[in-house]
């Protein structure tokens, strides 16, 4: 039986994504990988790194013999030549095209899962494309009604009620309907994808001290607590709202399988402190499997050989385990 095919998008061409793909090819593979990228870009980056590299043709019905420095590639041509570390808005469409090919391939069964190297949101927006992140892009591409960003690593799972939202706008995005959809997707996928029969979910408060009985904000009283109580009556094991400053202690976390943070920088600094370089970003609620690295494009070290493929390796391992139904 053939191993599942995992599509790996190389991300922002001026960043470390191409470096990581070339580095992956130097390691033993735990799944059948196919890189979605420009072949010449990968060859050039391999030359910068002083590593062997060969692009192989991709055939979903074939499992090529392991060869150090070689991986199958689905070629997507760049619009403009790339210099490592220097963004070029001309290549924004190329980046989005790699994501389209990978997600469409997952949808039609050519790929069992997709793993994404980091993209640069700013340069895509500079090219005139409204882009807030992989999570939102893939939700629109696949028609998913509601998706949830969750990172796993260092023994933690942290999901987000809001993702890439300015701090001044967070409170208006915490709504009863939105929060309910997030908790239902989180509960469902922890069971269906991760095999946790009765997930225990901790929900952080939005405000300091979870609102201090309404003195520091009323979102906990008016939105979060009533929803948690209703879900608990349905049998969902959800607890909160809990003060975020004490929630992430080891003793407290032993009681939970996942934490739902209200916003990006409430939950992710803790997780990345515990696991940076080996954490995995998982998009829940999609009809396909998608994982990603826990870091950005690192333009300043692209082409230098200083990039660490650990997070990409972990994302591939998790994608393969989810595709096999084993986490």
PDB file of C-alpha atoms in Angstrom:
ATOM      1  CA  UNK A   1       0.000   0.000   0.000  1.00  0.00           C
ATOM      2  CA  UNK A   2       1.369   3.410  -0.992  1.00  0.00           C
ATOM      3  CA  UNK A   3       2.081   6.010   1.675  1.00  0.00           C
ATOM      4  CA  UNK A   4      -0.176   9.102   1.680  1.00  0.00           C
ATOM      5  CA  UNK A   5       0.931  11.924  -0.617  1.00  0.00           C
ATOM      6  CA  UNK A   6       1.582  15.152   1.271  1.00  0.00           C
ATOM      7  CA  UNK A   7       1.747  18.347  -0.810  1.00  0.00           C
ATOM      8  CA  UNK A   8       4.227  20.904   0.531  1.00  0.00           C
ATOM      9  CA  UNK A   9       3.888  24.490  -0.682  1.00  0.00           C
ATOM     10  CA  UNK A  10       7.208  26.353  -0.640  1.00  0.00           C
ATOM     11  CA  UNK A  11       5.688  29.650   0.510  1.00  0.00           C
ATOM     12  CA  UNK A  12       7.167  33.102  -0.070  1.00  0.00           C
ATOM     13  CA  UNK A  13       9.937  32.574  -2.650  1.00  0.00           C
ATOM     14  CA  UNK A  14      12.243  35.166  -1.076  1.00  0.00           C
ATOM     15  CA  UNK A  15      11.914  33.607   2.380  1.00  0.00           C
ATOM     16  CA  UNK A  16      13.147  30.400   3.965  1.00  0.00           C
ATOM     17  CA  UNK A  17      10.399  28.181   2.524  1.00  0.00           C
ATOM     18  CA  UNK A  18      12.508  27.058  -0.464  1.00  0.00           C
ATOM     19  CA  UNK A  19      15.467  26.462   1.883  1.00  0.00           C
ATOM     20  CA  UNK A  20      13.325  24.221   4.085  1.00  0.00           C
ATOM     21  CA  UNK A  21      12.105  22.182   1.100  1.00  0.00           C
ATOM     22  CA  UNK A  22      15.667  21.581  -0.052  1.00  0.00           C
ATOM     23  CA  UNK A  23      16.688  20.654   3.503  1.00  0.00           C
ATOM     24  CA  UNK A  24      13.789  18.199   3.728  1.00  0.00           C
ATOM     25  CA  UNK A  25      15.171  16.357   0.732  1.00  0.00           C
ATOM     26  CA  UNK A  26      18.347  15.585   2.675  1.00  0.00           C
ATOM     27  CA  UNK A  27      16.403  13.607   5.316  1.00  0.00           C
ATOM     28  CA  UNK A  28      14.678  10.192   5.304  1.00  0.00           C
ATOM     29  CA  UNK A  29      11.010  10.621   4.391  1.00  0.00           C
ATOM     30  CA  UNK A  30       8.108   9.403   6.526  1.00  0.00           C
ATOM     31  CA  UNK A  31       5.535  10.102   3.794  1.00  0.00           C
ATOM     32  CA  UNK A  32       5.442  10.654   0.052  1.00  0.00           C
ATOM     33  CA  UNK A  33       6.146  14.347  -0.412  1.00  0.00           C
ATOM     34  CA  UNK A  34       5.552  16.519  -3.443  1.00  0.00           C
ATOM     35  CA  UNK A  35       6.732  20.123  -3.411  1.00  0.00           C
ATOM     36  CA  UNK A  36       4.553  22.760  -5.099  1.00  0.00           C
ATOM     37  CA  UNK A  37       7.037  25.386  -6.303  1.00  0.00           C
ATOM     38  CA  UNK A  38       9.178  26.699  -9.125  1.00  0.00           C
ATOM     39  CA  UNK A  39      11.788  24.051 -10.025  1.00  0.00           C
ATOM     40  CA  UNK A  40      14.476  26.596 -10.858  1.00  0.00           C
ATOM     41  CA  UNK A  41      13.921  28.441  -7.578  1.00  0.00           C
ATOM     42  CA  UNK A  42      14.565  25.237  -5.639  1.00  0.00           C
ATOM     43  CA  UNK A  43      17.690  24.484  -7.686  1.00  0.00           C
ATOM     44  CA  UNK A  44      19.038  27.997  -7.118  1.00  0.00           C
ATOM     45  CA  UNK A  45      18.387  27.841  -3.385  1.00  0.00           C
ATOM     46  CA  UNK A  46      20.062  24.427  -3.163  1.00  0.00           C
ATOM     47  CA  UNK A  47      23.104  25.951  -4.838  1.00  0.00           C
ATOM     48  CA  UNK A  48      23.135  28.774  -2.255  1.00  0.00           C
ATOM     49  CA  UNK A  49      22.996  26.204   0.531  1.00  0.00           C
ATOM     50  CA  UNK A  50      25.591  23.923  -1.007  1.00  0.00           C
ATOM     51  CA  UNK A  51      23.198  20.967  -0.875  1.00  0.00           C
ATOM     52  CA  UNK A  52      22.407  18.339  -3.518  1.00  0.00           C
ATOM     53  CA  UNK A  53      19.058  18.770  -5.233  1.00  0.00           C
ATOM     54  CA  UNK A  54      17.112  17.158  -8.055  1.00  0.00           C
ATOM     55  CA  UNK A  55      13.483  17.803  -9.019  1.00  0.00           C
ATOM     56  CA  UNK A  56      11.667  14.576  -9.836  1.00  0.00           C
ATOM     57  CA  UNK A  57       8.482  14.286 -11.887  1.00  0.00           C
ATOM     58  CA  UNK A  58       5.369  13.711  -9.799  1.00  0.00           C
ATOM     59  CA  UNK A  59       3.185  10.684 -10.447  1.00  0.00           C
ATOM     60  CA  UNK A  60       0.510  10.041  -7.787  1.00  0.00           C
ATOM     61  CA  UNK A  61       0.504   6.338  -8.694  1.00  0.00           C
ATOM     62  CA  UNK A  62       4.238   5.967  -8.142  1.00  0.00           C
ATOM     63  CA  UNK A  63       6.345   5.958  -4.990  1.00  0.00           C
ATOM     64  CA  UNK A  64       9.890   6.888  -6.059  1.00  0.00           C
ATOM     65  CA  UNK A  65      12.869   5.169  -4.457  1.00  0.00           C
ATOM     66  CA  UNK A  66      14.468   7.326  -1.748  1.00  0.00           C
ATOM     67  CA  UNK A  67      17.231   9.509  -3.115  1.00  0.00           C
ATOM     68  CA  UNK A  68      19.094  12.047  -0.994  1.00  0.00           C
ATOM     69  CA  UNK A  69      18.583  15.550  -2.324  1.00  0.00           C
ATOM     70  CA  UNK A  70      15.642  14.680  -4.576  1.00  0.00           C
ATOM     71  CA  UNK A  71      11.881  15.197  -4.274  1.00  0.00           C
ATOM     72  CA  UNK A  72       8.955  15.197  -6.711  1.00  0.00           C
ATOM     73  CA  UNK A  73       7.927  18.708  -7.734  1.00  0.00           C
ATOM     74  CA  UNK A  74       4.778  20.146  -9.289  1.00  0.00           C
ATOM     75  CA  UNK A  75       6.248  23.070 -11.211  1.00  0.00           C
ATOM     76  CA  UNK A  76       4.633  26.489 -10.813  1.00  0.00           C
ATOM     77  CA  UNK A  77       6.597  29.173 -12.678  1.00  0.00           C
ATOM     78  CA  UNK A  78       7.614  32.371 -10.934  1.00  0.00           C
ATOM     79  CA  UNK A  79       6.570  35.678 -12.461  1.00  0.00           C
ATOM     80  CA  UNK A  80       9.896  37.353 -11.643  1.00  0.00           C
ATOM     81  CA  UNK A  81      13.407  36.261 -10.685  1.00  0.00           C
ATOM     82  CA  UNK A  82      13.970  35.913  -6.938  1.00  0.00           C
ATOM     83  CA  UNK A  83      16.734  37.207  -4.722  1.00  0.00           C
ATOM     84  CA  UNK A  84      16.756  35.575  -1.293  1.00  0.00           C
ATOM     85  CA  UNK A  85      15.570  38.037   1.335  1.00  0.00           C
ATOM     86  CA  UNK A  86      14.069  40.578  -1.110  1.00  0.00           C
ATOM     87  CA  UNK A  87      10.294  40.644  -1.513  1.00  0.00           C
ATOM     88  CA  UNK A  88       8.742  41.231  -4.928  1.00  0.00           C
ATOM     89  CA  UNK A  89       5.012  41.803  -5.256  1.00  0.00           C
ATOM     90  CA  UNK A  90       5.186  40.419  -8.812  1.00  0.00           C
ATOM     91  CA  UNK A  91       5.343  36.919  -7.311  1.00  0.00           C
ATOM     92  CA  UNK A  92       2.232  37.247  -5.136  1.00  0.00           C
ATOM     93  CA  UNK A  93       0.077  35.431  -7.704  1.00  0.00           C
ATOM     94  CA  UNK A  94       2.640  32.616  -7.819  1.00  0.00           C
ATOM     95  CA  UNK A  95       2.352  32.128  -4.049  1.00  0.00           C
ATOM     96  CA  UNK A  96      -1.447  31.983  -4.208  1.00  0.00           C
ATOM     97  CA  UNK A  97      -1.333  29.597  -7.167  1.00  0.00           C
ATOM     98  CA  UNK A  98       0.731  27.091  -5.169  1.00  0.00           C
ATOM     99  CA  UNK A  99      -1.945  27.156  -2.457  1.00  0.00           C
ATOM    100  CA  UNK A 100      -4.718  26.670  -5.010  1.00  0.00           C
ATOM    101  CA  UNK A 101      -2.984  23.654  -6.558  1.00  0.00           C
ATOM    102  CA  UNK A 102      -2.352  22.041  -3.180  1.00  0.00           C
ATOM    103  CA  UNK A 103      -5.860  22.607  -1.817  1.00  0.00           C
ATOM    104  CA  UNK A 104      -7.541  21.522  -5.063  1.00  0.00           C
ATOM    105  CA  UNK A 105      -5.357  18.395  -5.097  1.00  0.00           C
ATOM    106  CA  UNK A 106      -6.467  17.558  -1.555  1.00  0.00           C
ATOM    107  CA  UNK A 107     -10.079  18.093  -2.545  1.00  0.00           C
ATOM    108  CA  UNK A 108      -9.912  15.782  -5.580  1.00  0.00           C
ATOM    109  CA  UNK A 109      -7.869  13.088  -3.831  1.00  0.00           C
ATOM    110  CA  UNK A 110      -4.468  13.484  -5.496  1.00  0.00           C
ATOM    111  CA  UNK A 111      -3.035  14.586  -2.163  1.00  0.00           C
ATOM    112  CA  UNK A 112      -3.931  13.272   1.290  1.00  0.00           C
ATOM    113  CA  UNK A 113      -2.965  16.530   3.012  1.00  0.00           C
ATOM    114  CA  UNK A 114      -1.198  19.829   2.456  1.00  0.00           C
ATOM    115  CA  UNK A 115       1.592  21.420   4.478  1.00  0.00           C
ATOM    116  CA  UNK A 116       2.408  25.082   4.006  1.00  0.00           C
ATOM    117  CA  UNK A 117       5.698  26.901   4.362  1.00  0.00           C
ATOM    118  CA  UNK A 118       5.307  30.546   5.475  1.00  0.00           C
ATOM    119  CA  UNK A 119       3.998  33.287   3.215  1.00  0.00           C
ATOM    120  CA  UNK A 120       4.369  37.058   3.572  1.00  0.00           C
ATOM    121  CA  UNK A 121       0.935  38.621   3.982  1.00  0.00           C
ATOM    122  CA  UNK A 122       2.190  42.166   3.446  1.00  0.00           C
ATOM    123  CA  UNK A 123       3.625  41.648  -0.028  1.00  0.00           C
ATOM    124  CA  UNK A 124       0.475  39.822  -1.184  1.00  0.00           C
ATOM    125  CA  UNK A 125      -1.642  42.755  -0.023  1.00  0.00           C
ATOM    126  CA  UNK A 126       0.822  45.158  -1.660  1.00  0.00           C
ATOM    127  CA  UNK A 127       0.090  43.344  -4.915  1.00  0.00           C
ATOM    128  CA  UNK A 128      -3.558  44.327  -4.585  1.00  0.00           C
ATOM    129  CA  UNK A 129      -4.894  41.032  -3.202  1.00  0.00           C
ATOM    130  CA  UNK A 130      -6.786  41.161   0.100  1.00  0.00           C
ATOM    131  CA  UNK A 131      -5.103  38.369   2.064  1.00  0.00           C
ATOM    132  CA  UNK A 132      -5.260  37.865   5.819  1.00  0.00           C
ATOM    133  CA  UNK A 133      -3.638  34.425   5.972  1.00  0.00           C
ATOM    134  CA  UNK A 134      -3.637  30.784   4.925  1.00  0.00           C
ATOM    135  CA  UNK A 135      -6.526  29.997   7.271  1.00  0.00           C
ATOM    136  CA  UNK A 136      -8.948  32.441   5.712  1.00  0.00           C
ATOM    137  CA  UNK A 137      -7.744  31.779   2.152  1.00  0.00           C
ATOM    138  CA  UNK A 138      -8.246  28.018   2.444  1.00  0.00           C
ATOM    139  CA  UNK A 139     -11.657  28.456   4.082  1.00  0.00           C
ATOM    140  CA  UNK A 140     -12.808  30.483   1.078  1.00  0.00           C
ATOM    141  CA  UNK A 141     -11.182  28.094  -1.403  1.00  0.00           C
ATOM    142  CA  UNK A 142     -12.795  24.992   0.073  1.00  0.00           C
ATOM    143  CA  UNK A 143     -16.121  26.547   1.005  1.00  0.00           C
ATOM    144  CA  UNK A 144     -15.674  25.759   4.695  1.00  0.00           C
ATOM    145  CA  UNK A 145     -18.347  27.617   6.700  1.00  0.00           C
ATOM    146  CA  UNK A 146     -16.148  28.143   9.777  1.00  0.00           C
ATOM    147  CA  UNK A 147     -12.492  27.367  10.419  1.00  0.00           C
ATOM    148  CA  UNK A 148     -10.349  27.488  13.531  1.00  0.00           C
ATOM    149  CA  UNK A 149      -6.604  28.044  13.856  1.00  0.00           C
ATOM    150  CA  UNK A 150      -4.966  25.708  16.348  1.00  0.00           C
ATOM    151  CA  UNK A 151      -1.276  25.297  17.174  1.00  0.00           C
ATOM    152  CA  UNK A 152       0.164  22.204  18.805  1.00  0.00           C
ATOM    153  CA  UNK A 153       3.573  21.712  20.375  1.00  0.00           C
ATOM    154  CA  UNK A 154       5.410  21.436  23.650  1.00  0.00           C
ATOM    155  CA  UNK A 155       2.599  19.296  25.040  1.00  0.00           C
ATOM    156  CA  UNK A 156       0.029  22.053  24.382  1.00  0.00           C
ATOM    157  CA  UNK A 157      -2.834  22.652  21.996  1.00  0.00           C
ATOM    158  CA  UNK A 158      -3.972  26.261  21.680  1.00  0.00           C
ATOM    159  CA  UNK A 159      -6.844  27.315  19.413  1.00  0.00           C
ATOM    160  CA  UNK A 160      -7.893  30.881  18.644  1.00  0.00           C
ATOM    161  CA  UNK A 161     -11.305  32.536  18.745  1.00  0.00           C
ATOM    162  CA  UNK A 162      -9.947  35.338  16.506  1.00  0.00           C
ATOM    163  CA  UNK A 163      -6.876  35.194  14.299  1.00  0.00           C
ATOM    164  CA  UNK A 164      -5.295  38.050  12.387  1.00  0.00           C
ATOM    165  CA  UNK A 165      -7.268  40.941  13.844  1.00  0.00           C
ATOM    166  CA  UNK A 166      -5.931  44.275  15.091  1.00  0.00           C
ATOM    167  CA  UNK A 167      -5.969  44.442  18.902  1.00  0.00           C
ATOM    168  CA  UNK A 168      -8.316  47.435  18.896  1.00  0.00           C
ATOM    169  CA  UNK A 169     -10.891  45.364  16.954  1.00  0.00           C
ATOM    170  CA  UNK A 170     -10.765  42.098  18.912  1.00  0.00           C
ATOM    171  CA  UNK A 171     -13.716  42.704  21.245  1.00  0.00           C
ATOM    172  CA  UNK A 172     -16.143  43.351  18.405  1.00  0.00           C
ATOM    173  CA  UNK A 173     -15.169  40.001  16.857  1.00  0.00           C
ATOM    174  CA  UNK A 174     -16.062  38.076  20.040  1.00  0.00           C
ATOM    175  CA  UNK A 175     -19.725  37.337  19.342  1.00  0.00           C
ATOM    176  CA  UNK A 176     -22.028  34.603  20.695  1.00  0.00           C
ATOM    177  CA  UNK A 177     -22.546  33.113  17.228  1.00  0.00           C
ATOM    178  CA  UNK A 178     -18.902  33.200  16.228  1.00  0.00           C
ATOM    179  CA  UNK A 179     -17.665  31.812  19.520  1.00  0.00           C
ATOM    180  CA  UNK A 180     -20.214  29.002  19.413  1.00  0.00           C
ATOM    181  CA  UNK A 181     -19.127  27.995  15.891  1.00  0.00           C
ATOM    182  CA  UNK A 182     -15.493  27.998  16.997  1.00  0.00           C
ATOM    183  CA  UNK A 183     -16.128  25.813  20.031  1.00  0.00           C
ATOM    184  CA  UNK A 184     -18.253  23.361  18.041  1.00  0.00           C
ATOM    185  CA  UNK A 185     -15.594  23.018  15.318  1.00  0.00           C
ATOM    186  CA  UNK A 186     -12.894  22.624  17.969  1.00  0.00           C
ATOM    187  CA  UNK A 187     -14.858  19.965  19.849  1.00  0.00           C
ATOM    188  CA  UNK A 188     -15.734  18.095  16.647  1.00  0.00           C
ATOM    189  CA  UNK A 189     -12.220  18.026  15.188  1.00  0.00           C
ATOM    190  CA  UNK A 190     -10.526  17.092  18.463  1.00  0.00           C
ATOM    191  CA  UNK A 191     -12.771  14.038  18.368  1.00  0.00           C
ATOM    192  CA  UNK A 192     -12.798  13.284  14.635  1.00  0.00           C
ATOM    193  CA  UNK A 193      -9.212  14.261  13.687  1.00  0.00           C
ATOM    194  CA  UNK A 194      -7.311  13.727  16.922  1.00  0.00           C
ATOM    195  CA  UNK A 195      -9.230  10.791  18.340  1.00  0.00           C
ATOM    196  CA  UNK A 196     -10.020  12.397  21.720  1.00  0.00           C
ATOM    197  CA  UNK A 197     -13.323  10.819  22.727  1.00  0.00           C
ATOM    198  CA  UNK A 198     -14.400  13.527  25.186  1.00  0.00           C
ATOM    199  CA  UNK A 199     -12.249  16.643  24.681  1.00  0.00           C
ATOM    200  CA  UNK A 200     -11.715  18.883  27.702  1.00  0.00           C
ATOM    201  CA  UNK A 201     -11.541  22.496  26.539  1.00  0.00           C
ATOM    202  CA  UNK A 202     -10.446  25.470  28.633  1.00  0.00           C
ATOM    203  CA  UNK A 203     -11.690  28.876  27.485  1.00  0.00           C
ATOM    204  CA  UNK A 204      -9.694  31.982  28.357  1.00  0.00           C
ATOM    205  CA  UNK A 205     -11.398  35.227  29.243  1.00  0.00           C
ATOM    206  CA  UNK A 206     -10.951  38.205  26.949  1.00  0.00           C
ATOM    207  CA  UNK A 207     -10.160  40.768  29.640  1.00  0.00           C
ATOM    208  CA  UNK A 208      -7.588  40.820  32.465  1.00  0.00           C
ATOM    209  CA  UNK A 209      -8.709  38.584  35.350  1.00  0.00           C
ATOM    210  CA  UNK A 210     -11.515  37.339  33.062  1.00  0.00           C
ATOM    211  CA  UNK A 211     -13.235  40.713  33.481  1.00  0.00           C
ATOM    212  CA  UNK A 212     -12.993  40.915  37.296  1.00  0.00           C
ATOM    213  CA  UNK A 213     -16.766  40.361  37.755  1.00  0.00           C
ATOM    214  CA  UNK A 214     -17.517  42.963  35.117  1.00  0.00           C
ATOM    215  CA  UNK A 215     -15.266  45.705  36.438  1.00  0.00           C
ATOM    216  CA  UNK A 216     -12.696  45.181  33.642  1.00  0.00           C
ATOM    217  CA  UNK A 217     -15.105  44.318  30.841  1.00  0.00           C
ATOM    218  CA  UNK A 218     -18.413  42.531  30.419  1.00  0.00           C
ATOM    219  CA  UNK A 219     -17.686  40.141  27.526  1.00  0.00           C
ATOM    220  CA  UNK A 220     -17.167  37.274  29.974  1.00  0.00           C
ATOM    221  CA  UNK A 221     -20.528  37.875  31.684  1.00  0.00           C
ATOM    222  CA  UNK A 222     -22.590  38.670  28.606  1.00  0.00           C
ATOM    223  CA  UNK A 223     -21.075  36.413  25.913  1.00  0.00           C
ATOM    224  CA  UNK A 224     -18.552  33.802  27.024  1.00  0.00           C
ATOM    225  CA  UNK A 225     -20.014  32.409  30.261  1.00  0.00           C
ATOM    226  CA  UNK A 226     -23.614  31.959  28.988  1.00  0.00           C
ATOM    227  CA  UNK A 227     -22.370  30.073  25.923  1.00  0.00           C
ATOM    228  CA  UNK A 228     -20.141  27.808  28.023  1.00  0.00           C
ATOM    229  CA  UNK A 229     -23.032  27.009  30.333  1.00  0.00           C
ATOM    230  CA  UNK A 230     -25.272  26.099  27.387  1.00  0.00           C
ATOM    231  CA  UNK A 231     -22.648  23.826  25.828  1.00  0.00           C
ATOM    232  CA  UNK A 232     -22.016  22.146  29.170  1.00  0.00           C
ATOM    233  CA  UNK A 233     -25.725  21.319  29.402  1.00  0.00           C
ATOM    234  CA  UNK A 234     -25.299  19.549  26.054  1.00  0.00           C
ATOM    235  CA  UNK A 235     -22.481  17.441  27.463  1.00  0.00           C
ATOM    236  CA  UNK A 236     -19.509  19.343  26.007  1.00  0.00           C
ATOM    237  CA  UNK A 237     -16.640  19.445  28.520  1.00  0.00           C
ATOM    238  CA  UNK A 238     -15.806  23.122  28.346  1.00  0.00           C
ATOM    239  CA  UNK A 239     -14.614  25.271  31.257  1.00  0.00           C
ATOM    240  CA  UNK A 240     -14.300  29.029  31.642  1.00  0.00           C
ATOM    241  CA  UNK A 241     -13.949  31.859  31.171  1.00  0.00           C
ATOM    242  CA  UNK A 242     -10.609  31.532  32.957  1.00  0.00           C
ATOM    243  CA  UNK A 243      -8.053  34.300  33.604  1.00  0.00           C
ATOM    244  CA  UNK A 244      -5.407  33.908  30.900  1.00  0.00           C
ATOM    245  CA  UNK A 245      -2.511  34.930  33.146  1.00  0.00           C
ATOM    246  CA  UNK A 246      -2.891  31.811  35.326  1.00  0.00           C
ATOM    247  CA  UNK A 247      -4.469  29.425  32.825  1.00  0.00           C
ATOM    248  CA  UNK A 248      -1.165  28.343  31.287  1.00  0.00           C
ATOM    249  CA  UNK A 249       0.366  26.875  34.438  1.00  0.00           C
ATOM    250  CA  UNK A 250       1.402  23.214  34.199  1.00  0.00           C
ATOM    251  CA  UNK A 251      -0.921  22.200  37.018  1.00  0.00           C
ATOM    252  CA  UNK A 252      -3.953  23.844  35.386  1.00  0.00           C
ATOM    253  CA  UNK A 253      -3.238  22.505  31.910  1.00  0.00           C
ATOM    254  CA  UNK A 254      -3.175  18.896  33.112  1.00  0.00           C
ATOM    255  CA  UNK A 255      -6.973  19.076  33.279  1.00  0.00           C
ATOM    256  CA  UNK A 256      -7.430  20.053  29.613  1.00  0.00           C
ATOM    257  CA  UNK A 257      -6.787  18.756  26.101  1.00  0.00           C
ATOM    258  CA  UNK A 258      -6.899  22.199  24.490  1.00  0.00           C
ATOM    259  CA  UNK A 259      -7.099  25.871  25.371  1.00  0.00           C
ATOM    260  CA  UNK A 260      -9.225  28.321  23.401  1.00  0.00           C
ATOM    261  CA  UNK A 261      -7.580  31.752  23.557  1.00  0.00           C
ATOM    262  CA  UNK A 262      -9.568  34.815  22.598  1.00  0.00           C
ATOM    263  CA  UNK A 263      -6.895  36.333  20.360  1.00  0.00           C
ATOM    264  CA  UNK A 264      -3.607  35.594  18.606  1.00  0.00           C
ATOM    265  CA  UNK A 265      -1.119  37.070  21.068  1.00  0.00           C
ATOM    266  CA  UNK A 266      -2.986  35.860  24.137  1.00  0.00           C
ATOM    267  CA  UNK A 267      -2.333  32.173  23.477  1.00  0.00           C
ATOM    268  CA  UNK A 268       0.446  31.796  20.936  1.00  0.00           C
ATOM    269  CA  UNK A 269       3.368  33.391  22.819  1.00  0.00           C
ATOM    270  CA  UNK A 270       3.011  30.708  25.499  1.00  0.00           C
ATOM    271  CA  UNK A 271       2.845  27.868  22.990  1.00  0.00           C
ATOM    272  CA  UNK A 272       5.726  29.185  20.913  1.00  0.00           C
ATOM    273  CA  UNK A 273       7.856  29.624  24.023  1.00  0.00           C
ATOM    274  CA  UNK A 274       7.238  25.961  24.789  1.00  0.00           C
ATOM    275  CA  UNK A 275       7.774  24.635  21.278  1.00  0.00           C
ATOM    276  CA  UNK A 276       9.255  27.169  18.853  1.00  0.00           C
ATOM    277  CA  UNK A 277      10.917  25.366  15.966  1.00  0.00           C
ATOM    278  CA  UNK A 278       8.846  22.227  16.454  1.00  0.00           C
ATOM    279  CA  UNK A 279       5.283  23.542  16.757  1.00  0.00           C
ATOM    280  CA  UNK A 280       2.575  22.842  14.195  1.00  0.00           C
ATOM    281  CA  UNK A 281      -0.290  25.004  12.984  1.00  0.00           C
ATOM    282  CA  UNK A 282      -3.434  23.010  12.136  1.00  0.00           C
ATOM    283  CA  UNK A 283      -6.507  24.440  10.433  1.00  0.00           C
ATOM    284  CA  UNK A 284      -9.642  22.874  11.905  1.00  0.00           C
ATOM    285  CA  UNK A 285     -13.014  22.909  10.173  1.00  0.00           C
ATOM    286  CA  UNK A 286     -11.671  22.375   6.643  1.00  0.00           C
ATOM    287  CA  UNK A 287     -12.832  19.436   4.506  1.00  0.00           C
ATOM    288  CA  UNK A 288      -9.129  18.770   3.867  1.00  0.00           C
ATOM    289  CA  UNK A 289      -6.093  18.293   6.121  1.00  0.00           C
ATOM    290  CA  UNK A 290      -3.792  21.299   6.352  1.00  0.00           C
ATOM    291  CA  UNK A 291      -0.872  21.844   8.687  1.00  0.00           C
ATOM    292  CA  UNK A 292       1.833  24.472   8.693  1.00  0.00           C
ATOM    293  CA  UNK A 293       4.970  25.717  10.396  1.00  0.00           C
ATOM    294  CA  UNK A 294       4.890  27.839  13.536  1.00  0.00           C
ATOM    295  CA  UNK A 295       7.160  30.597  12.197  1.00  0.00           C
ATOM    296  CA  UNK A 296       7.374  33.270   9.515  1.00  0.00           C
ATOM    297  CA  UNK A 297       9.340  33.834   6.323  1.00  0.00           C
ATOM    298  CA  UNK A 298      12.600  34.822   8.100  1.00  0.00           C
ATOM    299  CA  UNK A 299      13.758  36.903   5.142  1.00  0.00           C
ATOM    300  CA  UNK A 300      16.935  37.899   6.959  1.00  0.00           C
ATOM    301  CA  UNK A 301      18.327  34.332   6.881  1.00  0.00           C
ATOM    302  CA  UNK A 302      16.921  33.087   3.561  1.00  0.00           C
ATOM    303  CA  UNK A 303      19.635  31.381   1.526  1.00  0.00           C
ATOM    304  CA  UNK A 304      22.107  31.391   4.415  1.00  0.00           C
ATOM    305  CA  UNK A 305      21.707  27.821   5.618  1.00  0.00           C
ATOM    306  CA  UNK A 306      20.632  28.994   9.080  1.00  0.00           C
ATOM    307  CA  UNK A 307      16.976  27.967   8.746  1.00  0.00           C
ATOM    308  CA  UNK A 308      15.759  25.070  10.898  1.00  0.00           C
ATOM    309  CA  UNK A 309      13.422  22.587   9.157  1.00  0.00           C
ATOM    310  CA  UNK A 310      12.188  21.175  12.488  1.00  0.00           C
ATOM    311  CA  UNK A 311       8.750  22.801  12.408  1.00  0.00           C
ATOM    312  CA  UNK A 312       8.159  21.830   8.776  1.00  0.00           C
ATOM    313  CA  UNK A 313       9.214  18.263   9.567  1.00  0.00           C
ATOM    314  CA  UNK A 314       6.794  18.212  12.520  1.00  0.00           C
ATOM    315  CA  UNK A 315       3.997  19.642  10.338  1.00  0.00           C
ATOM    316  CA  UNK A 316       4.578  16.902   7.757  1.00  0.00           C
ATOM    317  CA  UNK A 317       4.595  14.186  10.414  1.00  0.00           C
ATOM    318  CA  UNK A 318       1.319  15.481  11.865  1.00  0.00           C
ATOM    319  CA  UNK A 319      -0.293  15.779   8.424  1.00  0.00           C
ATOM    320  CA  UNK A 320       0.715  12.203   7.613  1.00  0.00           C
ATOM    321  CA  UNK A 321      -0.604  10.947  10.969  1.00  0.00           C
ATOM    322  CA  UNK A 322      -3.919  12.765  10.456  1.00  0.00           C
ATOM    323  CA  UNK A 323      -4.163  11.350   6.927  1.00  0.00           C
ATOM    324  CA  UNK A 324      -3.640   7.852   8.287  1.00  0.00           C
ATOM    325  CA  UNK A 325      -6.095   8.473  11.123  1.00  0.00           C
ATOM    326  CA  UNK A 326      -3.342   8.206  13.747  1.00  0.00           C
ATOM    327  CA  UNK A 327      -2.385  11.185  15.922  1.00  0.00           C
TER     328      UNK A 327
END
